[in-house]
Amino acid sequence: MALAIAFYLLAAVTVGSGFAVVSSRNPVHSVLFLILSFFSAAGLFVTLGAEFLAMLLVVVYVGAVAVLFLFVVMMLDVDFAALRQGFARYMPLGGLVAGILAIEMIVVATAVSTQGAARLNDTPTVHTDVSNAETIGRVLYTDYVYFFQAAGLVLLVAMIGAIVLTLRHKPGVRRQVIADQVARGPKSGMRIVQIKSGQGIDQ
Amino acid sequence: MDPTTNFWATPGGWTLITVAQIMAVILPLLVALAFFMLADRKIWAGVQMRKGPNVVGPFGLLQSFADLIKFVLKELVIPDGADKFVFLLAPVLTFTLAMVGWAVIPFAPGWVVSDINVGVMYLFAISSLGVYGIIMGGWASNSKYPFLGSLRSAAQMVSYEVSIGFVIITVILLAGTMNLQTIVENQAGGFWNWYVFGGDGLRGLPIALVMIPMAVIFFISALAETNRPPFDLPEAESELVAGYQVEYSSSPFLLFMIGELVSIVLMCAVISLLFFGGWQAPFVLGFEHTWPPTVQSFYGLMWFVMKICFFFFLIAMAKAIVPRYRYDQLMRLGWKVFLPTSLVAVALVAAWRVFGPAAA
């Protein structure tokens, strides 16, 4: 019963905050509700017994991705009136896309529950003696190792792309070279001169 | 079924016992914090050859309690243009997140509120959430300096999280588990079995060459992650007045301050659990098992608290003797020094686990 209470509570918060993401007027509030929705989804994973996935969801989405969302949204100077202009014009198109998405998800969910893994007659071998982190690791690094590596490569390419897009070397900018500073000793950094009175130093 | 014996198994009894356990962690922790705060100030004063707080109570021992009363009784000022809800939510969030991390910390054999098998991941997830309190506080203040401070802290904490994650992975690789209780049990039998020295007595000694630098990186990253000096750029008073805390007063400010201190002590606890054997004594006396179980538990707790105090002393010393980093140097240290070093260390430790003497 405690599990049912936890499920309905978390599910209600997830759906409610998901609704608040699109309905709140302030974009920063939207992102904060998005974070709440991620967090409650992680809670739903815990009620399923997938605590490793739940922690990954919190670390990756809440701890890193959403921070960058928040970062960007806070820096933008959003004109709220302009945002709401044309709402009625785009409403039918948006409704159509949402409707198609909903139908697709219902079809997929039905297919999974009647024919897919959730039908429970072709259950993969589950090692009851190991934690689910180990089970995921075994599957990921044996059956799906090439897909896993390919996903890593895609991320690497995306990262390099982002760096290439933003990296520019401006000429004439003095940069700190730590090695040069460390290598600098009394001999190279200091000159001892004897100055005769009334003459000064010639550079 | 006898209802009296099974009361603790019912949902009501279970809730009661969990609340009691949580209280048993939080109340001593909050009291200890008052003295950690005082110790911080006293050590800082000692390094600068001052006396530090010495008026309230003997040796100033009650100074923190006087500060507490002062903060609570002050007027709460909320800026006119502030987002009131987020403004007040931010300190509460900081405080709560700092507290919930303690749920998985094992204080002595079996003394843990929630013994989950992804304990290390949980701690990592909670510490990665800590940035929200600061960002929300800085944004909701609707003021320039707090906002600049919170932007700095967002970049800083996300950067150092990456190297903390890799350092944690090296320990997980050596331990083969993410359960904190098991990680500490694996380090039993003397200080040469601690993960900072490779975790396997003399056989693990070569990998200590990797693990000792990892412990150092974890310590420095913990300073950056908790915004402690020399990495306290979000609140650099010479540039940003007090960063994200500028507009805060009274109890919300107190919550920020306590939350920050709790996460510092939490980091001290985590470094002693992961690298320095948690509640394990550095030397095995040989006759501990003859003691009653309660005495053994308190013996373990004593070592754990001593380790926490030791690392807190190091952090307080770092505050007193290291000047603040410049922002670009901070970023360089995180991304160009710690990240590659810890990545190489992960590869080395993984190779050690596969090809080393302890390989299965």
Coordinates of C-alpha atoms in Angstrom, one line a residue:
Chain A
M1 CA 0.0 0.0 0.0
A2 CA 2.9 2.3 0.8
L3 CA 4.2 1.7 -2.7
A4 CA 0.9 2.6 -4.2
I5 CA 0.7 5.8 -2.3
A6 CA 4.3 6.7 -3.4
F7 CA 3.5 5.8 -7.0
Y8 CA 0.3 8.0 -7.2
L9 CA 2.0 10.9 -5.3
L10 CA 5.1 10.8 -7.6
A11 CA 3.0 10.3 -10.8
A12 CA 0.7 13.2 -9.8
V13 CA 3.6 15.5 -9.2
T14 CA 5.3 14.4 -12.5
V15 CA 2.1 15.1 -14.5
G16 CA 1.3 18.3 -12.6
S17 CA 4.8 19.8 -12.9
G18 CA 4.9 18.7 -16.6
F19 CA 1.7 20.7 -17.1
A20 CA 3.1 23.6 -15.2
V21 CA 6.2 23.6 -17.5
V22 CA 4.1 24.6 -20.4
S23 CA 1.6 26.8 -18.6
S24 CA 3.8 29.0 -16.4
R25 CA 4.3 32.5 -17.6
N26 CA 7.9 32.9 -16.4
P27 CA 10.4 30.7 -18.4
V28 CA 12.6 30.2 -15.3
H29 CA 9.6 28.8 -13.4
S30 CA 9.1 26.5 -16.4
V31 CA 12.6 25.1 -16.0
L32 CA 12.2 24.7 -12.3
F33 CA 9.0 22.7 -12.8
L34 CA 10.9 20.7 -15.5
I35 CA 13.5 19.9 -12.8
L36 CA 10.7 18.8 -10.4
S37 CA 9.3 16.6 -13.1
F38 CA 12.6 15.0 -13.8
F39 CA 13.1 14.4 -10.1
S40 CA 9.7 12.8 -9.6
A41 CA 10.3 10.6 -12.6
A42 CA 13.5 9.4 -10.8
G43 CA 11.3 8.7 -7.8
L44 CA 9.0 6.6 -10.1
F45 CA 12.1 4.6 -11.2
V46 CA 12.9 3.9 -7.5
T47 CA 9.3 2.5 -7.0
L48 CA 10.0 0.2 -9.9
G49 CA 13.2 -1.1 -8.2
A50 CA 15.5 0.5 -10.7
E51 CA 17.4 2.7 -8.3
F52 CA 20.6 2.8 -10.4
L53 CA 18.6 4.3 -13.4
A54 CA 16.9 6.7 -10.9
M55 CA 20.3 8.0 -9.7
L56 CA 21.6 8.3 -13.3
L57 CA 18.5 10.3 -14.2
V58 CA 19.2 12.7 -11.3
V59 CA 22.9 13.0 -12.0
V60 CA 22.6 13.5 -15.7
Y61 CA 19.4 15.3 -16.3
V62 CA 18.8 17.2 -13.0
G63 CA 22.4 17.7 -12.0
A64 CA 23.9 18.7 -15.4
V65 CA 21.4 19.1 -18.3
A66 CA 18.8 21.1 -16.4
V67 CA 21.5 23.3 -14.8
L68 CA 22.6 24.4 -18.3
F69 CA 18.9 24.9 -19.3
L70 CA 18.5 27.1 -16.3
F71 CA 21.7 28.9 -17.0
V72 CA 20.6 29.8 -20.6
V73 CA 17.0 30.7 -19.7
M74 CA 18.1 33.0 -16.9
M75 CA 20.6 34.8 -19.3
L76 CA 17.9 35.4 -21.9
D77 CA 15.9 38.6 -21.7
V78 CA 12.5 37.1 -22.6
D79 CA 9.7 39.3 -23.7
F80 CA 6.6 37.6 -22.2
A81 CA 4.1 39.5 -24.4
A82 CA 5.9 38.6 -27.6
L83 CA 6.0 34.9 -26.5
R84 CA 2.2 34.8 -26.2
Q85 CA 1.6 36.5 -29.6
G86 CA 0.3 34.1 -32.3
F87 CA -0.7 31.5 -29.7
A88 CA -4.1 31.1 -31.4
R89 CA -2.5 30.8 -34.8
Y90 CA -0.1 28.0 -33.8
M91 CA -2.7 26.3 -31.6
P92 CA -4.2 23.9 -34.3
L93 CA -0.8 22.8 -35.6
G94 CA 0.5 22.2 -32.1
G95 CA -2.6 20.4 -31.1
L96 CA -2.3 18.1 -34.2
V97 CA 1.3 17.2 -33.4
A98 CA 0.4 16.6 -29.7
G99 CA -2.5 14.4 -30.8
I100 CA -0.3 12.3 -33.2
L101 CA 2.3 11.9 -30.5
A102 CA -0.4 10.8 -28.0
I103 CA -1.8 8.2 -30.4
E104 CA 1.7 6.9 -31.2
M105 CA 2.5 6.5 -27.5
I106 CA -0.7 4.7 -26.8
V107 CA -0.1 2.3 -29.8
V108 CA 3.5 1.6 -28.7
A109 CA 2.5 1.1 -25.0
T110 CA -0.3 -1.3 -26.1
A111 CA 2.1 -3.2 -28.4
V112 CA 4.7 -3.5 -25.6
S113 CA 2.2 -4.7 -23.1
T114 CA 0.7 -7.3 -25.4
Q115 CA 3.6 -8.4 -27.5
G116 CA 6.8 -7.0 -26.2
A117 CA 9.0 -7.5 -23.1
A118 CA 6.2 -6.6 -20.7
R119 CA 4.2 -9.7 -21.8
L120 CA 6.7 -11.6 -19.5
N121 CA 6.9 -14.8 -21.5
D122 CA 10.3 -14.2 -23.0
T123 CA 11.9 -12.7 -19.9
P124 CA 15.6 -12.3 -20.2
T125 CA 17.8 -14.1 -17.7
V126 CA 17.7 -12.1 -14.5
H127 CA 20.5 -12.7 -12.1
T128 CA 18.8 -12.4 -8.7
D129 CA 22.1 -12.4 -6.8
V130 CA 23.5 -9.2 -8.3
S131 CA 22.2 -5.6 -8.1
N132 CA 20.6 -4.0 -11.0
A133 CA 23.6 -1.8 -11.7
E134 CA 25.6 -5.0 -12.3
T135 CA 22.8 -6.4 -14.5
I136 CA 22.8 -3.2 -16.6
G137 CA 26.5 -3.3 -16.9
R138 CA 26.5 -7.0 -18.0
V139 CA 23.9 -6.3 -20.7
L140 CA 25.5 -3.0 -21.8
Y141 CA 29.0 -4.4 -22.2
T142 CA 28.2 -7.8 -23.7
D143 CA 25.1 -7.8 -26.0
Y144 CA 25.0 -4.1 -26.8
V145 CA 28.6 -3.2 -26.5
Y146 CA 28.8 -1.8 -30.1
F147 CA 25.7 0.3 -29.7
F148 CA 27.1 1.6 -26.4
Q149 CA 30.4 2.5 -28.1
A150 CA 28.6 4.1 -31.0
A151 CA 26.5 6.2 -28.6
G152 CA 29.8 7.3 -27.0
L153 CA 31.2 8.2 -30.4
V154 CA 28.1 10.3 -31.3
L155 CA 28.5 12.3 -28.1
L156 CA 32.2 12.7 -28.8
V157 CA 31.5 14.1 -32.2
A158 CA 28.8 16.4 -30.8
M159 CA 31.3 17.7 -28.2
I160 CA 34.0 18.3 -30.8
G161 CA 31.5 20.1 -33.0
A162 CA 30.5 22.4 -30.2
I163 CA 34.1 23.2 -29.5
V164 CA 34.9 23.8 -33.1
L165 CA 31.9 26.2 -33.4
T166 CA 32.9 28.3 -30.5
L167 CA 36.7 28.2 -30.4
R168 CA 38.4 31.2 -32.0
H169 CA 41.9 32.5 -31.5
K170 CA 41.9 36.2 -31.4
P171 CA 45.2 37.6 -32.5
G172 CA 46.9 40.0 -30.2
V173 CA 45.4 38.6 -27.0
R174 CA 48.0 38.0 -24.2
R175 CA 47.4 34.6 -22.7
Q176 CA 48.7 33.2 -19.5
V177 CA 51.3 30.4 -20.1
I178 CA 51.7 28.6 -16.8
A179 CA 54.8 26.7 -17.8
D180 CA 56.6 29.9 -18.7
Q181 CA 55.7 31.4 -15.4
V182 CA 56.9 28.4 -13.5
A183 CA 60.1 28.1 -15.5
R184 CA 61.0 31.8 -14.8
G185 CA 63.8 32.0 -12.2
P186 CA 65.8 34.8 -10.6
K187 CA 68.2 34.8 -13.5
S188 CA 65.7 35.4 -16.2
G189 CA 63.3 37.5 -14.2
M190 CA 65.7 39.9 -12.5
R191 CA 68.6 42.1 -13.5
I192 CA 70.9 43.7 -11.0
V193 CA 72.3 47.1 -12.1
Q194 CA 74.6 49.5 -10.4
I195 CA 73.4 53.1 -11.0
K196 CA 75.7 56.0 -10.8
S197 CA 74.1 59.0 -9.1
G198 CA 72.4 61.4 -11.5
Q199 CA 72.5 59.1 -14.5
G200 CA 69.5 56.8 -14.4
I201 CA 69.3 53.5 -16.3
D202 CA 69.5 53.2 -20.0
Q203 CA 67.0 50.5 -21.0
Chain B
M1 CA 0.3 -13.2 15.4
D2 CA 1.1 -11.2 18.5
P3 CA 0.4 -7.5 17.6
T4 CA 3.0 -6.2 20.1
T5 CA 6.0 -8.0 18.6
N6 CA 5.0 -7.1 15.0
F7 CA 4.3 -3.4 15.6
W8 CA 7.7 -2.3 14.2
A9 CA 6.9 -4.2 10.9
T10 CA 3.7 -2.3 10.3
P11 CA 3.8 0.9 8.2
G12 CA 3.1 3.0 11.2
G13 CA 5.9 1.4 13.3
W14 CA 8.3 1.5 10.4
T15 CA 7.6 5.2 9.9
L16 CA 8.1 5.9 13.6
I17 CA 11.4 4.0 13.7
T18 CA 12.7 5.7 10.6
V19 CA 11.8 9.2 11.9
A20 CA 13.6 8.3 15.2
Q21 CA 16.7 7.2 13.2
I22 CA 16.6 10.4 11.2
M23 CA 16.4 12.5 14.4
A24 CA 19.3 10.5 15.8
V25 CA 21.4 11.6 12.9
I26 CA 20.2 15.2 12.5
L27 CA 20.1 16.4 16.1
P28 CA 23.7 15.5 17.0
L29 CA 24.8 16.7 13.6
L30 CA 23.2 20.2 14.2
V31 CA 24.7 20.4 17.6
A32 CA 28.1 19.4 16.3
L33 CA 27.8 22.0 13.6
A34 CA 27.7 24.8 16.1
F35 CA 31.1 23.6 17.3
F36 CA 32.4 23.0 13.8
M37 CA 31.6 26.6 13.0
L38 CA 33.4 27.8 16.1
A39 CA 36.4 25.5 15.3
D40 CA 36.5 27.0 11.8
R41 CA 36.7 30.5 13.2
K42 CA 39.2 29.6 15.9
I43 CA 41.5 27.9 13.5
W44 CA 41.3 30.8 11.1
A45 CA 42.0 33.1 14.0
G46 CA 44.9 31.0 15.3
V47 CA 46.7 31.1 11.9
Q48 CA 46.4 34.9 11.9
M49 CA 47.5 35.1 15.5
R50 CA 44.2 36.4 16.8
K51 CA 42.1 35.0 19.6
G52 CA 38.9 34.5 17.7
P53 CA 35.5 34.4 19.3
N54 CA 36.1 34.3 23.1
V55 CA 33.4 36.3 24.8
V56 CA 30.2 34.1 24.8
G57 CA 30.7 31.3 27.2
P58 CA 34.0 29.7 28.3
F59 CA 36.6 30.1 25.4
G60 CA 33.7 31.4 23.3
L61 CA 32.1 27.9 23.1
L62 CA 28.6 29.3 23.0
Q63 CA 29.3 31.8 20.2
S64 CA 27.5 29.8 17.6
F65 CA 24.4 29.6 19.7
A66 CA 24.4 33.4 20.2
D67 CA 24.8 33.8 16.4
L68 CA 21.8 31.4 15.9
I69 CA 19.6 33.5 18.2
K70 CA 20.8 36.7 16.5
F71 CA 19.9 35.4 13.0
V72 CA 16.5 34.1 14.0
L73 CA 15.5 37.3 15.7
K74 CA 16.6 39.7 12.9
E75 CA 14.1 41.1 10.5
L76 CA 13.5 39.3 7.3
V77 CA 14.0 41.6 4.3
I78 CA 12.8 40.5 0.9
P79 CA 13.8 42.8 -2.0
D80 CA 11.0 44.5 -3.8
G81 CA 11.7 43.1 -7.2
A82 CA 12.5 39.6 -6.0
D83 CA 10.6 36.5 -7.0
K84 CA 9.3 35.8 -3.4
F85 CA 8.6 32.1 -3.7
V86 CA 11.9 31.1 -5.4
F87 CA 13.8 33.6 -3.1
L88 CA 12.6 31.7 0.0
L89 CA 12.7 28.3 -1.6
A90 CA 16.4 28.6 -2.4
P91 CA 17.8 28.5 1.1
V92 CA 15.4 25.8 2.2
L93 CA 16.5 23.7 -0.8
T94 CA 20.2 24.2 0.1
F95 CA 19.6 23.2 3.7
T96 CA 17.5 20.2 2.8
L97 CA 19.9 18.9 0.1
A98 CA 22.8 19.2 2.5
M99 CA 20.8 17.2 5.1
V100 CA 19.5 14.4 3.0
G101 CA 23.0 13.3 2.0
W102 CA 23.5 12.0 5.5
A103 CA 20.8 9.4 5.0
V104 CA 23.2 6.9 3.4
I105 CA 26.3 7.7 5.6
P106 CA 27.2 4.6 7.7
F107 CA 28.5 5.9 11.1
A108 CA 29.4 2.5 12.5
P109 CA 28.8 -1.2 11.5
G110 CA 25.0 -1.2 10.7
W111 CA 24.5 2.4 11.9
V112 CA 22.9 3.8 8.8
V113 CA 19.5 5.3 8.1
S114 CA 19.1 3.8 4.6
D115 CA 21.5 1.1 3.5
I116 CA 20.9 1.3 -0.3
N117 CA 23.1 -0.4 -2.8
V118 CA 23.7 2.7 -4.9
G119 CA 24.8 4.8 -1.9
V120 CA 27.8 6.4 -3.6
M121 CA 25.6 7.3 -6.6
Y122 CA 23.0 8.8 -4.3
L123 CA 25.7 11.0 -2.6
F124 CA 26.9 12.1 -6.0
A125 CA 23.4 12.9 -7.2
I126 CA 22.6 14.9 -4.1
S127 CA 25.8 16.8 -4.3
S128 CA 25.1 17.6 -7.9
L129 CA 21.8 19.1 -6.9
G130 CA 23.4 21.5 -4.4
V131 CA 24.0 24.1 -7.2
Y132 CA 20.2 24.8 -7.5
G133 CA 20.0 26.5 -4.2
I134 CA 22.7 29.0 -5.3
I135 CA 21.4 29.6 -8.8
M136 CA 17.8 30.1 -7.6
G137 CA 19.0 32.4 -4.8
G138 CA 21.1 34.4 -7.2
W139 CA 18.4 34.7 -9.8
A140 CA 15.4 35.4 -7.5
S141 CA 17.3 38.3 -5.8
N142 CA 16.8 40.3 -9.0
S143 CA 20.1 42.0 -8.5
K144 CA 23.4 42.2 -10.3
Y145 CA 26.0 40.8 -7.9
P146 CA 23.9 37.8 -6.7
F147 CA 23.2 36.9 -10.3
L148 CA 26.9 37.1 -11.3
G149 CA 27.8 35.0 -8.2
S150 CA 25.2 32.4 -9.1
L151 CA 26.4 32.2 -12.7
R152 CA 30.0 31.7 -11.5
S153 CA 28.9 29.0 -9.1
A154 CA 26.9 27.1 -11.7
A155 CA 29.9 26.8 -14.0
Q156 CA 32.3 26.1 -11.1
M157 CA 30.2 23.3 -9.5
V158 CA 29.3 21.6 -12.8
S159 CA 33.0 21.6 -13.7
Y160 CA 34.3 20.1 -10.5
E161 CA 31.5 17.5 -10.4
V162 CA 33.0 15.9 -13.4
S163 CA 36.4 15.2 -11.8
I164 CA 34.6 14.2 -8.5
G165 CA 32.7 11.6 -10.5
F166 CA 35.8 10.1 -12.0
V167 CA 37.5 9.9 -8.7
I168 CA 34.5 8.2 -7.2
I169 CA 34.6 5.7 -10.1
T170 CA 38.2 4.7 -9.2
V171 CA 37.0 3.8 -5.7
I172 CA 34.0 1.9 -7.1
L173 CA 36.3 0.0 -9.4
L174 CA 38.5 -1.0 -6.5
A175 CA 35.6 -1.9 -4.2
G176 CA 33.4 -3.6 -6.8
T177 CA 30.3 -2.2 -5.1
M178 CA 28.4 1.1 -4.7
N179 CA 27.2 0.2 -1.2
L180 CA 29.0 2.5 1.3
Q181 CA 28.6 -0.1 4.1
T182 CA 30.4 -2.7 2.0
I183 CA 33.0 -0.2 0.8
V184 CA 34.0 0.5 4.4
E185 CA 33.9 -3.2 5.4
N186 CA 36.3 -3.9 2.5
Q187 CA 38.8 -1.6 4.1
A188 CA 39.0 -3.5 7.4
G189 CA 42.2 -4.7 9.0
G190 CA 44.5 -1.7 9.3
F191 CA 45.3 1.5 7.5
W192 CA 47.3 -0.4 4.7
N193 CA 43.9 -1.7 3.5
W194 CA 42.4 1.7 3.0
Y195 CA 41.6 2.6 -0.6
V196 CA 44.0 5.6 -0.4
F197 CA 46.8 3.0 -0.3
G198 CA 45.3 0.7 -2.9
G199 CA 43.0 -1.2 -0.6
D200 CA 44.7 -4.6 -0.6
G201 CA 47.5 -4.5 1.9
L202 CA 51.0 -4.9 0.3
R203 CA 49.5 -6.4 -2.9
G204 CA 47.6 -3.2 -3.6
L205 CA 50.6 -0.9 -2.9
P206 CA 51.5 -0.1 -6.5
I207 CA 48.0 1.3 -7.2
A208 CA 48.5 3.6 -4.2
L209 CA 50.6 5.7 -6.7
V210 CA 47.3 6.4 -8.4
M211 CA 44.9 6.5 -5.4
I212 CA 46.9 8.9 -3.2
P213 CA 46.7 11.6 -5.9
M214 CA 43.0 10.7 -6.4
A215 CA 42.4 11.4 -2.7
V216 CA 44.1 14.8 -3.1
I217 CA 42.0 15.6 -6.2
F218 CA 38.9 14.6 -4.3
F219 CA 39.8 16.8 -1.4
I220 CA 40.5 19.8 -3.7
S221 CA 37.4 19.2 -5.8
A222 CA 35.3 18.9 -2.6
L223 CA 36.5 22.4 -1.7
A224 CA 35.4 23.7 -5.1
E225 CA 32.1 21.8 -4.9
T226 CA 31.2 23.3 -1.6
N227 CA 32.4 26.8 -2.5
R228 CA 34.9 26.9 0.2
P229 CA 38.0 29.1 0.1
P230 CA 40.2 29.1 -2.0
F231 CA 37.4 28.5 -4.4
D232 CA 34.7 30.7 -2.8
L233 CA 34.2 32.7 -6.0
P234 CA 30.4 32.7 -5.9
E235 CA 30.7 34.8 -2.8
A236 CA 34.1 36.5 -3.4
E237 CA 33.6 39.5 -1.1
S238 CA 36.2 41.7 -2.8
E239 CA 34.5 41.4 -6.2
L240 CA 30.9 40.5 -5.6
V241 CA 30.2 41.8 -2.0
A242 CA 28.9 38.4 -1.0
G243 CA 27.7 36.9 -4.3
Y244 CA 24.4 35.1 -4.2
Q245 CA 23.9 35.9 -0.5
V246 CA 23.9 39.7 -0.8
E247 CA 20.1 40.1 -0.5
Y248 CA 19.6 37.5 2.2
S249 CA 19.1 38.3 5.8
S250 CA 17.8 36.6 9.0
S251 CA 16.8 32.9 8.9
P252 CA 17.1 32.4 5.1
F253 CA 20.7 33.5 5.4
L254 CA 21.2 31.2 8.3
L255 CA 19.8 28.3 6.3
F256 CA 22.3 29.1 3.5
M257 CA 25.1 29.2 6.0
I258 CA 24.2 26.0 7.8
G259 CA 23.5 24.2 4.5
E260 CA 27.0 25.1 3.3
L261 CA 28.6 24.0 6.5
V262 CA 26.6 20.7 6.5
S263 CA 27.8 19.9 3.0
I264 CA 31.4 20.6 4.0
V265 CA 31.1 18.2 6.9
L266 CA 29.4 15.7 4.6
M267 CA 32.3 16.0 2.1
C268 CA 34.7 15.3 5.0
A269 CA 32.6 12.2 5.9
V270 CA 32.6 11.0 2.2
I271 CA 36.3 11.4 1.8
S272 CA 36.9 9.4 5.0
L273 CA 34.4 6.7 3.9
L274 CA 35.8 6.3 0.4
F275 CA 39.5 6.6 1.0
F276 CA 40.3 6.4 4.7
G277 CA 38.3 3.4 5.9
G278 CA 35.3 5.2 7.5
W279 CA 34.7 3.7 10.9
Q280 CA 37.7 1.3 10.6
A281 CA 40.5 1.8 13.1
P282 CA 43.9 2.3 11.6
F283 CA 45.4 -0.5 13.7
V284 CA 43.6 -3.7 14.7
L285 CA 44.1 -4.3 18.4
G286 CA 43.1 -7.9 18.1
F287 CA 40.7 -8.0 21.0
E288 CA 37.9 -5.7 19.8
H289 CA 35.6 -8.7 19.1
T290 CA 35.5 -9.5 22.8
W291 CA 33.8 -6.1 23.6
P292 CA 30.0 -5.9 23.7
P293 CA 28.6 -4.9 20.3
T294 CA 27.5 -1.4 21.5
V295 CA 31.0 -0.6 22.7
Q296 CA 32.4 -1.8 19.3
S297 CA 29.9 0.5 17.5
F298 CA 30.9 3.5 19.6
Y299 CA 34.6 2.6 19.0
G300 CA 33.9 2.7 15.2
L301 CA 32.0 5.9 15.6
M302 CA 34.8 7.5 17.5
W303 CA 37.3 6.8 14.6
F304 CA 34.8 8.1 12.1
V305 CA 34.3 11.3 14.0
M306 CA 38.0 11.7 14.4
K307 CA 38.6 11.4 10.7
I308 CA 35.8 13.9 9.9
C309 CA 37.4 16.3 12.4
F310 CA 40.8 15.8 10.8
F311 CA 39.5 16.6 7.3
F312 CA 37.5 19.6 8.6
F313 CA 40.7 20.8 10.2
L314 CA 42.5 20.6 6.8
I315 CA 39.6 22.5 5.1
A316 CA 39.8 25.2 7.8
M317 CA 43.5 25.4 7.3
A318 CA 43.1 25.7 3.6
K319 CA 40.7 28.7 4.2
A320 CA 43.3 30.4 6.4
I321 CA 46.5 29.9 4.3
V322 CA 45.5 29.7 0.6
P323 CA 44.6 32.9 -1.3
R324 CA 41.5 32.9 -3.5
Y325 CA 41.9 31.6 -7.1
R326 CA 41.3 33.8 -10.1
Y327 CA 38.3 32.6 -12.0
D328 CA 40.1 31.5 -15.2
Q329 CA 42.7 29.7 -13.1
L330 CA 39.9 27.8 -11.3
M331 CA 38.4 26.7 -14.7
R332 CA 41.9 25.7 -16.0
L333 CA 42.6 23.6 -12.9
G334 CA 39.2 21.8 -13.2
W335 CA 39.2 21.1 -16.9
K336 CA 42.8 21.0 -17.9
V337 CA 44.4 19.4 -14.9
F338 CA 41.9 17.4 -12.8
L339 CA 39.8 16.0 -15.6
P340 CA 42.6 14.4 -17.7
T341 CA 44.4 13.2 -14.5
S342 CA 41.3 11.5 -13.2
L343 CA 40.4 10.0 -16.6
V344 CA 43.9 8.5 -16.8
A345 CA 43.5 7.2 -13.2
V346 CA 40.2 5.5 -14.1
A347 CA 41.9 3.7 -17.0
L348 CA 44.9 2.7 -14.8
V349 CA 42.7 1.4 -12.0
A350 CA 40.5 -0.5 -14.4
A351 CA 43.6 -2.1 -15.9
W352 CA 44.8 -2.9 -12.4
R353 CA 41.6 -4.6 -11.7
V354 CA 41.7 -6.7 -14.9
F355 CA 45.5 -7.5 -15.2
G356 CA 46.8 -6.8 -11.6
P357 CA 47.4 -9.5 -8.9
A358 CA 43.9 -9.2 -7.5
A359 CA 42.3 -10.0 -10.9
A360 CA 39.8 -12.8 -10.7

